[in-house]
GROMACS .gro file of C-alpha atoms in nm:
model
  269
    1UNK     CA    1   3.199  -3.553   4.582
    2UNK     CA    2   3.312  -3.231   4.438
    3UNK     CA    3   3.151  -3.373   4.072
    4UNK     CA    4   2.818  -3.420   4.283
    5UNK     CA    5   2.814  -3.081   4.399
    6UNK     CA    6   2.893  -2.935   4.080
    7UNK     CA    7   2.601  -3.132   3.894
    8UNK     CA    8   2.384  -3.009   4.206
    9UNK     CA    9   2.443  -2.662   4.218
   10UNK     CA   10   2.449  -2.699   3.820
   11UNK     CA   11   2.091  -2.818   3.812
   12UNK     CA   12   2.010  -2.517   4.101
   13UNK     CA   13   2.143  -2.299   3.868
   14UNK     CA   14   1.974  -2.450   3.551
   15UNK     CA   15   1.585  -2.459   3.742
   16UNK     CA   16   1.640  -2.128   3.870
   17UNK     CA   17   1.697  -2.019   3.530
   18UNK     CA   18   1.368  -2.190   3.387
   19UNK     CA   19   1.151  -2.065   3.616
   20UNK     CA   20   1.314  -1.710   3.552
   21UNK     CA   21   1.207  -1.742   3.210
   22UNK     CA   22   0.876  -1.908   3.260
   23UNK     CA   23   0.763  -1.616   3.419
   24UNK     CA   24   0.942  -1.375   3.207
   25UNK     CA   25   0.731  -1.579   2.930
   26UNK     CA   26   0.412  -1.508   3.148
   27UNK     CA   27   0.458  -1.170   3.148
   28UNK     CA   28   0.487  -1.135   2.778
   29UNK     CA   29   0.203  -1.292   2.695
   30UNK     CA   30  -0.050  -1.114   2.918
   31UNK     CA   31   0.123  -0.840   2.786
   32UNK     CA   32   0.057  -0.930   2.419
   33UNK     CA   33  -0.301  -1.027   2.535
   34UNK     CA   34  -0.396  -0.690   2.600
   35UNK     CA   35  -0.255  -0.585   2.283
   36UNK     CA   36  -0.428  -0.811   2.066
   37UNK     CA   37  -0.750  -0.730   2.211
   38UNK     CA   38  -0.658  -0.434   2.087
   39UNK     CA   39  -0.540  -0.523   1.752
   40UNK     CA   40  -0.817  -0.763   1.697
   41UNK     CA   41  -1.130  -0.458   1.782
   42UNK     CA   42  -0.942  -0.214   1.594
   43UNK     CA   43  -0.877  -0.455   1.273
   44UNK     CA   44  -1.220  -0.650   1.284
   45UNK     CA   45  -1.330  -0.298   1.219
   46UNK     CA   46  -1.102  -0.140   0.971
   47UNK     CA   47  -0.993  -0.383   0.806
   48UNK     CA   48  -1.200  -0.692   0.810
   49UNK     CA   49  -0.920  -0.884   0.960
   50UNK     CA   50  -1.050  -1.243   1.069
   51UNK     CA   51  -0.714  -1.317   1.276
   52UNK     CA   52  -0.467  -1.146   1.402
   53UNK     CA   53  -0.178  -1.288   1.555
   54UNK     CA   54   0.063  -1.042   1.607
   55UNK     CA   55   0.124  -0.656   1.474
   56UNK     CA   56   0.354  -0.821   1.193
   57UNK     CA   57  -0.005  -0.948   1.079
   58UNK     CA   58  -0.148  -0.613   0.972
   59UNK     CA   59   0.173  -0.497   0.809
   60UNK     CA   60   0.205  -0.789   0.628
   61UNK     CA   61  -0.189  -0.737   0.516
   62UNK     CA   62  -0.118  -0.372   0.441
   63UNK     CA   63   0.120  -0.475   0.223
   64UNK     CA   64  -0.097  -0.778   0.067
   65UNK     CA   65  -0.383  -0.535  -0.053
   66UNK     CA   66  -0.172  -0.264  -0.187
   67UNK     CA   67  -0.002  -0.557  -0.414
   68UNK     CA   68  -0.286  -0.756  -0.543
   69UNK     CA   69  -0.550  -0.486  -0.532
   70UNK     CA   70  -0.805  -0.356  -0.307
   71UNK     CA   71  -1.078  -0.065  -0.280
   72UNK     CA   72  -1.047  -0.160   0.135
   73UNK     CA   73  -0.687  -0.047   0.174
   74UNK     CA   74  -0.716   0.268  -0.026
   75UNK     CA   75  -1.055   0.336   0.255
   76UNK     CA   76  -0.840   0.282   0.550
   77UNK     CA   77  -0.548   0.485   0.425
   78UNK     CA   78  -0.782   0.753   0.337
   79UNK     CA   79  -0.991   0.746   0.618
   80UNK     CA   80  -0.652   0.766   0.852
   81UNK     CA   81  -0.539   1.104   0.663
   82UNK     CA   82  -0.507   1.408   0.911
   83UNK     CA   83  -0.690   1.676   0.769
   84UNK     CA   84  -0.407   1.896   0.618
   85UNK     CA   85  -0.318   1.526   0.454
   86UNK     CA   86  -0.660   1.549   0.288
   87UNK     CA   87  -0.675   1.930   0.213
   88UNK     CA   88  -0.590   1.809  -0.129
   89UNK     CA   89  -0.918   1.591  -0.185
   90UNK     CA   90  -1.104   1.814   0.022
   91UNK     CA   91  -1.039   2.075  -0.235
   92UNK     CA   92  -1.137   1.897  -0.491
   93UNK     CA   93  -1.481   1.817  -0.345
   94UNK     CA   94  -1.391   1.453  -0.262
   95UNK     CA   95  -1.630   1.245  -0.057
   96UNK     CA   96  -1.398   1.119   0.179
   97UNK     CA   97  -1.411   0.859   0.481
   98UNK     CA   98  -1.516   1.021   0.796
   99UNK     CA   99  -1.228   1.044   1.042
  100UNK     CA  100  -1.212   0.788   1.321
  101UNK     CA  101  -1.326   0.909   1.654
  102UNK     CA  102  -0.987   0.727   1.795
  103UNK     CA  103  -0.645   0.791   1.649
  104UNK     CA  104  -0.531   0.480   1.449
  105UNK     CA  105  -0.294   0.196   1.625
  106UNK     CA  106  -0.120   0.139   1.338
  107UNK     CA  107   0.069   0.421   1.074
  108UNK     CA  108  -0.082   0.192   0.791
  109UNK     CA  109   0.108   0.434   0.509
  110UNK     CA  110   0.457   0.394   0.683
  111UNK     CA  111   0.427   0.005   0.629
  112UNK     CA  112   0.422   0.058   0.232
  113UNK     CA  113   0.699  -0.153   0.070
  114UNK     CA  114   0.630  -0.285  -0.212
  115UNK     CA  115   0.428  -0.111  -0.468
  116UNK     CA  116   0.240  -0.244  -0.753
  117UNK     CA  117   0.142   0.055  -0.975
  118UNK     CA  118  -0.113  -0.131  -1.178
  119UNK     CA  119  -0.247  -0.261  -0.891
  120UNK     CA  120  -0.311   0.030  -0.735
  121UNK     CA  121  -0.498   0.192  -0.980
  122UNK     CA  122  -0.728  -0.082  -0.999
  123UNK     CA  123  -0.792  -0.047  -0.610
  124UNK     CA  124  -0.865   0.336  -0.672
  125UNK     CA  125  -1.093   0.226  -0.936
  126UNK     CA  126  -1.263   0.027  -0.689
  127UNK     CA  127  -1.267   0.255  -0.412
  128UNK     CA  128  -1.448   0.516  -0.683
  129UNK     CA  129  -1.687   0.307  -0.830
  130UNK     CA  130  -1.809   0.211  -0.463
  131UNK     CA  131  -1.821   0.564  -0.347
  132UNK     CA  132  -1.960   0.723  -0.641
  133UNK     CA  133  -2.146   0.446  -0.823
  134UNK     CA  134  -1.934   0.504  -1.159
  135UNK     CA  135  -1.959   0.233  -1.391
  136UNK     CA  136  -1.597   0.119  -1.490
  137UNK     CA  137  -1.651  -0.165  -1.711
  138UNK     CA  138  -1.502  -0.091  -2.050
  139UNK     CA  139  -1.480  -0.295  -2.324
  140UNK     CA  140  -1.094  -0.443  -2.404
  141UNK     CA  141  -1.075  -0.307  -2.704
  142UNK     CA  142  -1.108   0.069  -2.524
  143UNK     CA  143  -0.758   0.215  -2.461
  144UNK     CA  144  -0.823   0.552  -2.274
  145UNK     CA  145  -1.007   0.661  -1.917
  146UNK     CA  146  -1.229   0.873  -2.155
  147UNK     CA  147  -1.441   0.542  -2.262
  148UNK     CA  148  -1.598   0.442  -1.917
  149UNK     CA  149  -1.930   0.621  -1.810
  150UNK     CA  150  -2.029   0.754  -1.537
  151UNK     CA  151  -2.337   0.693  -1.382
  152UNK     CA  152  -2.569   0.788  -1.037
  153UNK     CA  153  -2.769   0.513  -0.894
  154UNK     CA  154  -2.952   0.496  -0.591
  155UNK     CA  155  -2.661   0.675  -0.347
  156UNK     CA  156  -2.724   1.001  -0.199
  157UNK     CA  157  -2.507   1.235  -0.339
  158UNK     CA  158  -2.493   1.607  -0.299
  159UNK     CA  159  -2.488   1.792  -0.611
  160UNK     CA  160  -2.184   2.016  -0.487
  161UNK     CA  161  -2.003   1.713  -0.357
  162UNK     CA  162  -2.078   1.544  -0.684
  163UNK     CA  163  -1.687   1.511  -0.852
  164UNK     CA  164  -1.770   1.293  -1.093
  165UNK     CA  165  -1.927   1.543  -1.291
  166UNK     CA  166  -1.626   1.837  -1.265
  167UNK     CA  167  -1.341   1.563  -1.395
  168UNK     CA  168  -1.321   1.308  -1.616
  169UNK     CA  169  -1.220   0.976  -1.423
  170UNK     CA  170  -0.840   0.979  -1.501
  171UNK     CA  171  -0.803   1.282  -1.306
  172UNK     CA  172  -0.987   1.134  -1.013
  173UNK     CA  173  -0.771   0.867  -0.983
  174UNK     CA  174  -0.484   1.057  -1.084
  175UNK     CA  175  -0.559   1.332  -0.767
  176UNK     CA  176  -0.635   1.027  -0.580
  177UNK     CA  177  -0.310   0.871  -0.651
  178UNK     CA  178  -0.121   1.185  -0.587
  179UNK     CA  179  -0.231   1.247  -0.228
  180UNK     CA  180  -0.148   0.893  -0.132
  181UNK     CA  181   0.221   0.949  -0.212
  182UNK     CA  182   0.263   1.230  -0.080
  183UNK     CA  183   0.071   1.046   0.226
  184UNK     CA  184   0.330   0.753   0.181
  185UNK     CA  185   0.664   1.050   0.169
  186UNK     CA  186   0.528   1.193   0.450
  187UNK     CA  187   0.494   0.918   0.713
  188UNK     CA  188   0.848   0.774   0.621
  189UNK     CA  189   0.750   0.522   0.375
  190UNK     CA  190   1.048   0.414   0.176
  191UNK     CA  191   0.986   0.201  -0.111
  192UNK     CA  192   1.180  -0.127  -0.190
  193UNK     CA  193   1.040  -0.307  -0.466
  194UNK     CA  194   0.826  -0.096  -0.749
  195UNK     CA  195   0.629  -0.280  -1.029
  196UNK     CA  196   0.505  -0.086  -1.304
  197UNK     CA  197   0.351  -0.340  -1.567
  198UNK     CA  198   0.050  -0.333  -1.791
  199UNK     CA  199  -0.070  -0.668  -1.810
  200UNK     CA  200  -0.327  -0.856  -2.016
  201UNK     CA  201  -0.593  -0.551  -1.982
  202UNK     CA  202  -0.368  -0.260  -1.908
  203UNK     CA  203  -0.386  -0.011  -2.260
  204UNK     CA  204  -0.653   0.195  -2.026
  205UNK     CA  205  -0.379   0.274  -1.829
  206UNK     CA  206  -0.159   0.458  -2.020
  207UNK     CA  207  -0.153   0.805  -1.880
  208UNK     CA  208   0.161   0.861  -1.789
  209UNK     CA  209   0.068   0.824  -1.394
  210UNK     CA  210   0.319   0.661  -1.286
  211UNK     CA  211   0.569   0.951  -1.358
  212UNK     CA  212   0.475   1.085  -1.094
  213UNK     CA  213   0.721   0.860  -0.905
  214UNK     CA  214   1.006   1.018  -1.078
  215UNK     CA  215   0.910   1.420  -0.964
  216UNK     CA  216   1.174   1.535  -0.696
  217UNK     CA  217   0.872   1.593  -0.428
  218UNK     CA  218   0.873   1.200  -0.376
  219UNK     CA  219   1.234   1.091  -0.384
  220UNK     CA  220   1.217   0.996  -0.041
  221UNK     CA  221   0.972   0.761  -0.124
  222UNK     CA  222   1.108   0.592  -0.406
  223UNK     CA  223   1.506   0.665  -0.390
  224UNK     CA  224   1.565   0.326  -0.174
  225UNK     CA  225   1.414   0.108  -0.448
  226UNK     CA  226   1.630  -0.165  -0.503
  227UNK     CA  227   1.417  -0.355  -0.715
  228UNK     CA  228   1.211  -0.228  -1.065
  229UNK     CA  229   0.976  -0.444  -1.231
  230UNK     CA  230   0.923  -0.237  -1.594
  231UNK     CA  231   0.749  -0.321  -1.899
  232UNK     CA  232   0.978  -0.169  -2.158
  233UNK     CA  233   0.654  -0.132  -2.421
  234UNK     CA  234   0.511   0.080  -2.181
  235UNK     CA  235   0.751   0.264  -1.919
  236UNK     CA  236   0.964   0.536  -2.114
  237UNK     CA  237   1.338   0.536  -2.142
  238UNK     CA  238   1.376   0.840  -1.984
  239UNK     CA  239   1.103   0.710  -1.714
  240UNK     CA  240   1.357   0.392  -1.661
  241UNK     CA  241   1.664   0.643  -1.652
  242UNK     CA  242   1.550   0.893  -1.421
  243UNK     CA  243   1.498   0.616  -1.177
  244UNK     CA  244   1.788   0.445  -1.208
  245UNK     CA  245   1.966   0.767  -1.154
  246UNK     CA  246   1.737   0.865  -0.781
  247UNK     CA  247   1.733   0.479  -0.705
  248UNK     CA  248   2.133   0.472  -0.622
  249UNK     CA  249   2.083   0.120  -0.447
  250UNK     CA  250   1.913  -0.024  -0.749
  251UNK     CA  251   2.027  -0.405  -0.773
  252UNK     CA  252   1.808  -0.580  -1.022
  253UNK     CA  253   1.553  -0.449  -1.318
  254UNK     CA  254   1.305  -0.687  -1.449
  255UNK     CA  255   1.204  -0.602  -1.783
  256UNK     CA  256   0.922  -0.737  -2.008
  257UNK     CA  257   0.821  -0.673  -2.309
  258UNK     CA  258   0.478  -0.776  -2.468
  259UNK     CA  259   0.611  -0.968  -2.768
  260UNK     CA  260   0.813  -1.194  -2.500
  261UNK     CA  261   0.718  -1.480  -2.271
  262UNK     CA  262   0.831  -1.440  -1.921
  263UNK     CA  263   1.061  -1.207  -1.758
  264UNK     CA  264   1.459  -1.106  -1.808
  265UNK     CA  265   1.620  -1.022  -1.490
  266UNK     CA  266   1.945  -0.745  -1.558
  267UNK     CA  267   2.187  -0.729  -1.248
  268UNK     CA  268   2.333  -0.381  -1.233
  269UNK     CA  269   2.693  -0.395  -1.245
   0.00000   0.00000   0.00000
């Protein structure tokens, strides 16, 4: 008898506990439904999101474009700059994104993790060429920013808002480049993983941009790197050095060089 009543008040216990959590489960998910209706108007529009699942989504997104390349993410994180953020471009008669008429959900530039320098200049690239109609096709065998042409099409274009024509094109992506880390420092961004490779079509982009990861204003940003992906024909020593000396929880550097076929991973001792 004393068996029965245990496996009685056992299975009291055990429904009592379900239906606890069934509504517990209830309540979450009306609350993520007003969320996501959220998420969903708010990405649809600035980000061309098809689905979004959950806010894990959009980081994970954020993090997608700035690694593969893409003129949208470089429009959102611009266009989500506070104005002393874009004082910078401003100054430089930038035609910048207009500022949304509702804050933003989501601190896109606090997601950054992982960041693909060559990538990134190719999304600035884009983001240019759409806003100022430049032409950035170069031929292969052209090695330097000062090859591409720039051109006006049909785009309506103030004269005094017209950039193109004060600097050449590697200082408009460098000036570009530059507020964006300082917009990365500056909303907590810490950095992870950093890639800085060249790739099949990558002579154009040897400017030297990338030291600006090693200045002391972003060491915030890049000093929790634990991972460097270098191309040792391209990077500097000193380049390599310096970070290996701000990066103090470096664990692995994979180099490349362009005589060799794949990669050589060096654990740091």
């Amino acid at each position: 008898k004393s068996q029965k009543s245990a496996k009685k008040s056992e299975s009291r216990h055990d429904g009592g506990n379900l239906k606890k959590e069934e509504k517990r489960n209830n309540e979450i998910i009306d609350h993520n439904e007003i969320n996501l209706a959220e998420i969903k108007e708010y990405s649809q529009s600035k980000m061309a999101v098809q689905e979004i699942t959950d806010k894990k989504e959009v980081k994970s997104e954020t993090k997608r474009y700035i690694k593969h390349g893409n003129r949208k993410i470089i429009n959102t994180l611009l266009s989500s700059m506070s104005l002393k953020e874009r004082s910078e471009l401003l100054g430089a008669n930038f035609l910048l994104p207009p500022l949304p008429t509702t804050p933003s959900i989501f601190d896109y530039a606090s997601y950054i993790k992982h960041l693909d320098y060559y990538s990134m200049v190719v999304s600035i690239e884009e983001w240019l060429n759409e806003t100022y109609c430049l032409n950035l096709e170069t031929k292969k065998s052209e090695t330097d920013y000062s090859g591409f042409e720039a051109k006006e099409e049909n785009r309506n274009i103030s004269e005094s808002n017209n950039v193109k024509e004060k600097m050449p094109i590697s200082e408009l992506v460098y000036t570009t480049m530059r507020a964006l880390f300082t917009m990365f420092k500056d909303h907590g961004a810490r950095l992870t993983s950093l890639s800085v490779m060249t790739y099949s079509d990558g002579s154009k982009y040897d400017q030297d941009f990338y030291r600006l990861l090693s200045k002391s204003r972003f060491l915030p940003l890049v000093s929790s790197i634990r991972s460097l992906e270098v191309n040792t024909d391209y990077c500097s020593f000193s380049f390599i050095m310096n970070l290996a000396r701000i990066c103090t929880g470096l664990e692995f550097i994979h180099a490349q060089k362009e005589e060799t076929v794949g990669k050589k991973t060096l654990p740091i001792s």
